[in-house]
PDB file of C-alpha atoms in Angstrom:
ATOM      1  CA  MET A   1      26.383  42.683 -55.372  1.00 40.00           C
ATOM      2  CA  SER A   2      30.071  43.377 -56.078  1.00 39.00           C
ATOM      3  CA  THR A   3      31.559  40.894 -58.398  1.00 39.00           C
ATOM      4  CA  GLN A   4      34.273  40.565 -55.810  1.00 41.00           C
ATOM      5  CA  ALA A   5      31.586  38.447 -53.848  1.00 43.00           C
ATOM      6  CA  THR A   6      30.629  36.527 -56.233  1.00 47.00           C
ATOM      7  CA  THR A   7      33.598  34.981 -56.834  1.00 51.00           C
ATOM      8  CA  PRO A   8      34.623  31.193 -55.804  1.00 54.00           C
ATOM      9  CA  ASP A   9      37.907  31.667 -53.724  1.00 62.00           C
ATOM     10  CA  ALA A  10      35.340  34.576 -51.920  1.00 82.00           C
ATOM     11  CA  LEU A  11      33.226  32.441 -50.744  1.00 95.00           C
ATOM     12  CA  MET A  12      33.100  29.830 -47.955  1.00 97.00           C
ATOM     13  CA  THR A  13      32.165  26.067 -47.276  1.00 97.00           C
ATOM     14  CA  LEU A  14      29.965  25.313 -44.453  1.00 97.00           C
ATOM     15  CA  LYS A  15      29.703  22.480 -42.487  1.00 97.00           C
ATOM     16  CA  VAL A  16      27.434  21.219 -39.542  1.00 97.00           C
ATOM     17  CA  LEU A  17      28.584  18.369 -37.757  1.00 96.00           C
ATOM     18  CA  LEU A  18      26.760  16.348 -35.553  1.00 94.00           C
ATOM     19  CA  PRO A  19      28.452  14.110 -33.167  1.00 92.00           C
ATOM     20  CA  PHE A  20      27.879  11.007 -35.803  1.00 92.00           C
ATOM     21  CA  GLN A  21      27.379  12.795 -38.884  1.00 94.00           C
ATOM     22  CA  VAL A  22      28.112  15.427 -41.272  1.00 96.00           C
ATOM     23  CA  PHE A  23      24.599  17.309 -40.838  1.00 95.00           C
ATOM     24  CA  VAL A  24      24.998  19.903 -43.680  1.00 94.00           C
ATOM     25  CA  GLU A  25      27.631  20.453 -45.568  1.00 96.00           C
ATOM     26  CA  THR A  26      27.565  23.140 -49.117  1.00 95.00           C
ATOM     27  CA  GLY A  27      30.073  25.273 -50.737  1.00 95.00           C
ATOM     28  CA  GLY A  28      29.727  28.597 -52.363  1.00 95.00           C
ATOM     29  CA  VAL A  29      28.362  30.435 -48.863  1.00 96.00           C
ATOM     30  CA  SER A  30      28.489  34.149 -48.824  1.00 96.00           C
ATOM     31  CA  ARG A  31      27.428  35.031 -45.582  1.00 96.00           C
ATOM     32  CA  VAL A  32      26.954  32.843 -42.599  1.00 96.00           C
ATOM     33  CA  VAL A  33      24.818  34.261 -38.895  1.00 96.00           C
ATOM     34  CA  ALA A  34      24.584  32.459 -35.811  1.00 95.00           C
ATOM     35  CA  GLU A  35      23.618  33.318 -32.312  1.00 92.00           C
ATOM     36  CA  THR A  36      26.491  32.947 -29.784  1.00 90.00           C
ATOM     37  CA  VAL A  37      27.002  33.208 -25.857  1.00 87.00           C
ATOM     38  CA  GLU A  38      27.791  36.686 -26.401  1.00 89.00           C
ATOM     39  CA  GLY A  39      24.882  38.180 -28.929  1.00 91.00           C
ATOM     40  CA  TYR A  40      24.747  37.056 -33.055  1.00 93.00           C
ATOM     41  CA  VAL A  41      27.731  36.824 -35.043  1.00 93.00           C
ATOM     42  CA  GLY A  42      28.346  37.529 -39.126  1.00 94.00           C
ATOM     43  CA  LEU A  43      30.697  36.065 -40.949  1.00 95.00           C
ATOM     44  CA  LEU A  44      31.661  36.987 -44.753  1.00 94.00           C
ATOM     45  CA  PRO A  45      33.913  35.282 -46.374  1.00 93.00           C
ATOM     46  CA  ARG A  46      36.812  37.952 -45.685  1.00 89.00           C
ATOM     47  CA  ARG A  47      36.512  38.100 -42.155  1.00 89.00           C
ATOM     48  CA  LEU A  48      39.383  36.904 -40.022  1.00 91.00           C
ATOM     49  CA  ASP A  49      39.490  34.205 -38.550  1.00 93.00           C
ATOM     50  CA  CYS A  50      37.482  33.082 -35.050  1.00 92.00           C
ATOM     51  CA  VAL A  51      35.645  30.571 -32.778  1.00 93.00           C
ATOM     52  CA  ALA A  52      32.686  31.043 -30.980  1.00 93.00           C
ATOM     53  CA  ALA A  53      30.684  29.054 -28.326  1.00 93.00           C
ATOM     54  CA  LEU A  54      27.044  28.930 -29.784  1.00 94.00           C
ATOM     55  CA  THR A  55      23.965  28.465 -28.320  1.00 89.00           C
ATOM     56  CA  PRO A  56      20.816  27.024 -28.716  1.00 87.00           C
ATOM     57  CA  GLY A  57      19.263  29.199 -32.127  1.00 87.00           C
ATOM     58  CA  ILE A  58      19.046  29.608 -35.858  1.00 89.00           C
ATOM     59  CA  LEU A  59      21.704  29.647 -38.032  1.00 94.00           C
ATOM     60  CA  ILE A  60      21.471  31.172 -40.784  1.00 94.00           C
ATOM     61  CA  TYR A  61      23.283  30.805 -44.011  1.00 95.00           C
ATOM     62  CA  GLU A  62      23.280  32.104 -47.791  1.00 94.00           C
ATOM     63  CA  THR A  63      24.178  30.604 -51.103  1.00 93.00           C
ATOM     64  CA  ALA A  64      23.342  32.244 -54.497  1.00 91.00           C
ATOM     65  CA  VAL A  65      21.651  29.008 -55.981  1.00 91.00           C
ATOM     66  CA  ASP A  66      19.593  28.323 -52.934  1.00 89.00           C
ATOM     67  CA  GLY A  67      19.239  31.372 -51.348  1.00 90.00           C
ATOM     68  CA  GLU A  68      18.624  31.975 -47.736  1.00 91.00           C
ATOM     69  CA  ARG A  69      18.935  28.670 -45.725  1.00 92.00           C
ATOM     70  CA  TYR A  70      18.222  28.366 -41.891  1.00 92.00           C
ATOM     71  CA  VAL A  71      19.060  25.440 -38.871  1.00 93.00           C
ATOM     72  CA  ALA A  72      18.345  25.018 -36.009  1.00 90.00           C
ATOM     73  CA  VAL A  73      21.505  24.119 -33.600  1.00 91.00           C
ATOM     74  CA  ASP A  74      21.652  23.420 -30.085  1.00 86.00           C
ATOM     75  CA  GLU A  75      24.893  24.460 -28.302  1.00 88.00           C
ATOM     76  CA  GLY A  76      28.534  24.019 -29.767  1.00 92.00           C
ATOM     77  CA  VAL A  77      31.039  25.429 -31.060  1.00 95.00           C
ATOM     78  CA  LEU A  78      31.372  27.901 -34.700  1.00 95.00           C
ATOM     79  CA  VAL A  79      34.705  28.052 -35.886  1.00 95.00           C
ATOM     80  CA  LYS A  80      36.177  30.123 -38.996  1.00 96.00           C
ATOM     81  CA  ALA A  81      39.219  29.054 -40.537  1.00 94.00           C
ATOM     82  CA  GLY A  82      40.273  31.003 -43.666  1.00 94.00           C
ATOM     83  CA  SER A  83      37.100  29.745 -46.037  1.00 94.00           C
ATOM     84  CA  GLN A  84      35.842  26.862 -43.696  1.00 96.00           C
ATOM     85  CA  VAL A  85      32.972  27.524 -41.495  1.00 97.00           C
ATOM     86  CA  LEU A  86      32.648  24.945 -39.445  1.00 97.00           C
ATOM     87  CA  VAL A  87      29.821  24.117 -36.546  1.00 96.00           C
ATOM     88  CA  SER A  88      29.714  21.432 -34.126  1.00 95.00           C
ATOM     89  CA  VAL A  89      26.946  20.828 -32.547  1.00 93.00           C
ATOM     90  CA  ARG A  90      25.045  17.801 -30.379  1.00 89.00           C
ATOM     91  CA  ARG A  91      21.632  18.040 -32.284  1.00 88.00           C
ATOM     92  CA  ALA A  92      20.333  20.068 -35.510  1.00 90.00           C
ATOM     93  CA  LEU A  93      17.142  20.816 -37.743  1.00 86.00           C
ATOM     94  CA  VAL A  94      16.749  21.990 -40.912  1.00 87.00           C
ATOM     95  CA  GLY A  95      13.696  23.535 -42.433  1.00 79.00           C
ATOM     96  CA  ARG A  96      12.457  26.571 -44.430  1.00 76.00           C
ATOM     97  CA  ASP A  97      10.140  28.280 -42.060  1.00 77.00           C
ATOM     98  CA  LEU A  98      11.482  30.241 -39.238  1.00 80.00           C
ATOM     99  CA  GLY A  99       8.253  29.881 -37.171  1.00 79.00           C
ATOM    100  CA  GLU A 100       8.338  26.244 -36.734  1.00 78.00           C
ATOM    101  CA  LEU A 101      12.521  25.880 -36.401  1.00 80.00           C
ATOM    102  CA  HIS A 102      11.840  28.819 -33.257  1.00 78.00           C
ATOM    103  CA  ALA A 103       9.458  26.274 -31.613  1.00 78.00           C
ATOM    104  CA  ALA A 104      11.556  23.200 -32.249  1.00 73.00           C
ATOM    105  CA  VAL A 105      14.792  25.219 -30.537  1.00 74.00           C
ATOM    106  CA  GLU A 106      12.398  26.077 -27.335  1.00 74.00           C
ATOM    107  CA  GLN A 107      10.854  22.599 -27.013  1.00 72.00           C
ATOM    108  CA  ALA A 108      13.714  20.606 -28.018  1.00 69.00           C
ATOM    109  CA  PHE A 109      16.959  22.363 -27.249  1.00 69.00           C
ATOM    110  CA  LEU A 110      16.239  24.468 -24.570  1.00 63.00           C
ATOM    111  CA  SER A 111      13.793  22.733 -22.201  1.00 63.00           C
ATOM    112  CA  VAL A 112      16.254  19.878 -20.577  1.00 59.00           C
ATOM    113  CA  ASP A 113      14.306  17.432 -19.228  1.00 58.00           C
ATOM    114  CA  GLU A 114      14.213  16.132 -15.776  1.00 60.00           C
ATOM    115  CA  GLN A 115      16.804  13.107 -16.336  1.00 62.00           C
ATOM    116  CA  GLU A 116      19.430  15.235 -17.845  1.00 70.00           C
ATOM    117  CA  LYS A 117      19.281  17.572 -15.030  1.00 69.00           C
ATOM    118  CA  ARG A 118      19.651  14.844 -12.598  1.00 74.00           C
ATOM    119  CA  VAL A 119      22.570  13.432 -14.547  1.00 73.00           C
ATOM    120  CA  ARG A 120      23.986  16.930 -14.612  1.00 73.00           C
ATOM    121  CA  SER A 121      24.031  17.767 -10.757  1.00 75.00           C
ATOM    122  CA  VAL A 122      25.068  14.078 -10.190  1.00 75.00           C
ATOM    123  CA  MET A 123      28.309  14.682 -12.356  1.00 77.00           C
ATOM    124  CA  ALA A 124      28.654  18.245 -10.781  1.00 77.00           C
ATOM    125  CA  LYS A 125      28.954  16.584  -7.587  1.00 77.00           C
ATOM    126  CA  LEU A 126      31.700  13.644  -8.837  1.00 79.00           C
ATOM    127  CA  GLU A 127      33.544  16.515 -10.296  1.00 75.00           C
ATOM    128  CA  SER A 128      33.306  18.808  -7.104  1.00 77.00           C
ATOM    129  CA  GLY A 129      34.315  15.612  -5.115  1.00 74.00           C
ATOM    130  CA  PHE A 130      36.982  14.678  -7.422  1.00 71.00           C
ATOM    131  CA  LEU A 131      38.469  18.603  -7.166  1.00 73.00           C
ATOM    132  CA  LYS A 132      38.593  18.357  -3.611  1.00 73.00           C
ATOM    133  CA  ARG A 133      40.443  15.119  -3.472  1.00 77.00           C
ATOM    134  CA  PHE A 134      42.764  16.092  -5.899  1.00 71.00           C
ATOM    135  CA  ALA A 135      43.458  19.611  -4.294  1.00 73.00           C
ATOM    136  CA  GLY A 136      44.027  17.507  -0.991  1.00 72.00           C
ATOM    137  CA  PHE A 137      46.838  15.758  -2.898  1.00 71.00           C
ATOM    138  CA  GLU A 138      48.491  18.269  -4.184  1.00 63.00           C
ATOM    139  CA  HIS A 139      49.062  19.945  -0.632  1.00 60.00           C
ATOM    140  CA  ASP A 140      50.443  16.552   1.141  1.00 57.00           C
TER     141      ASP A 140
END
């Protein structure tokens, strides 16, 4: 490892945010890997700033103190700005066993229960109706 990667200014701070709390907040992060709608993205300290839509999956980050850590995340958004990496998701679980986390992602995040499907369907119909009525007002 180069000495440049271990200097404090060459490391990142990671925050995983849930709707009502900060789930993970850690400094000294040397790399982050996350699954996006476009595939996996890897972040290093000197990478350009970016924004990415996350899909349910495993977020991996590494620090010199803790080594490689894993967080199962639901869909959300990742923002890298300078040395700050912010991940905002609806739900998250932390763990050391990748197999257990993958199972948790499949059970908790990827399987949408029937109630949520019905709510999404009703909301889509309401939004569609609103947009049709709004478009009608513009023509009048």
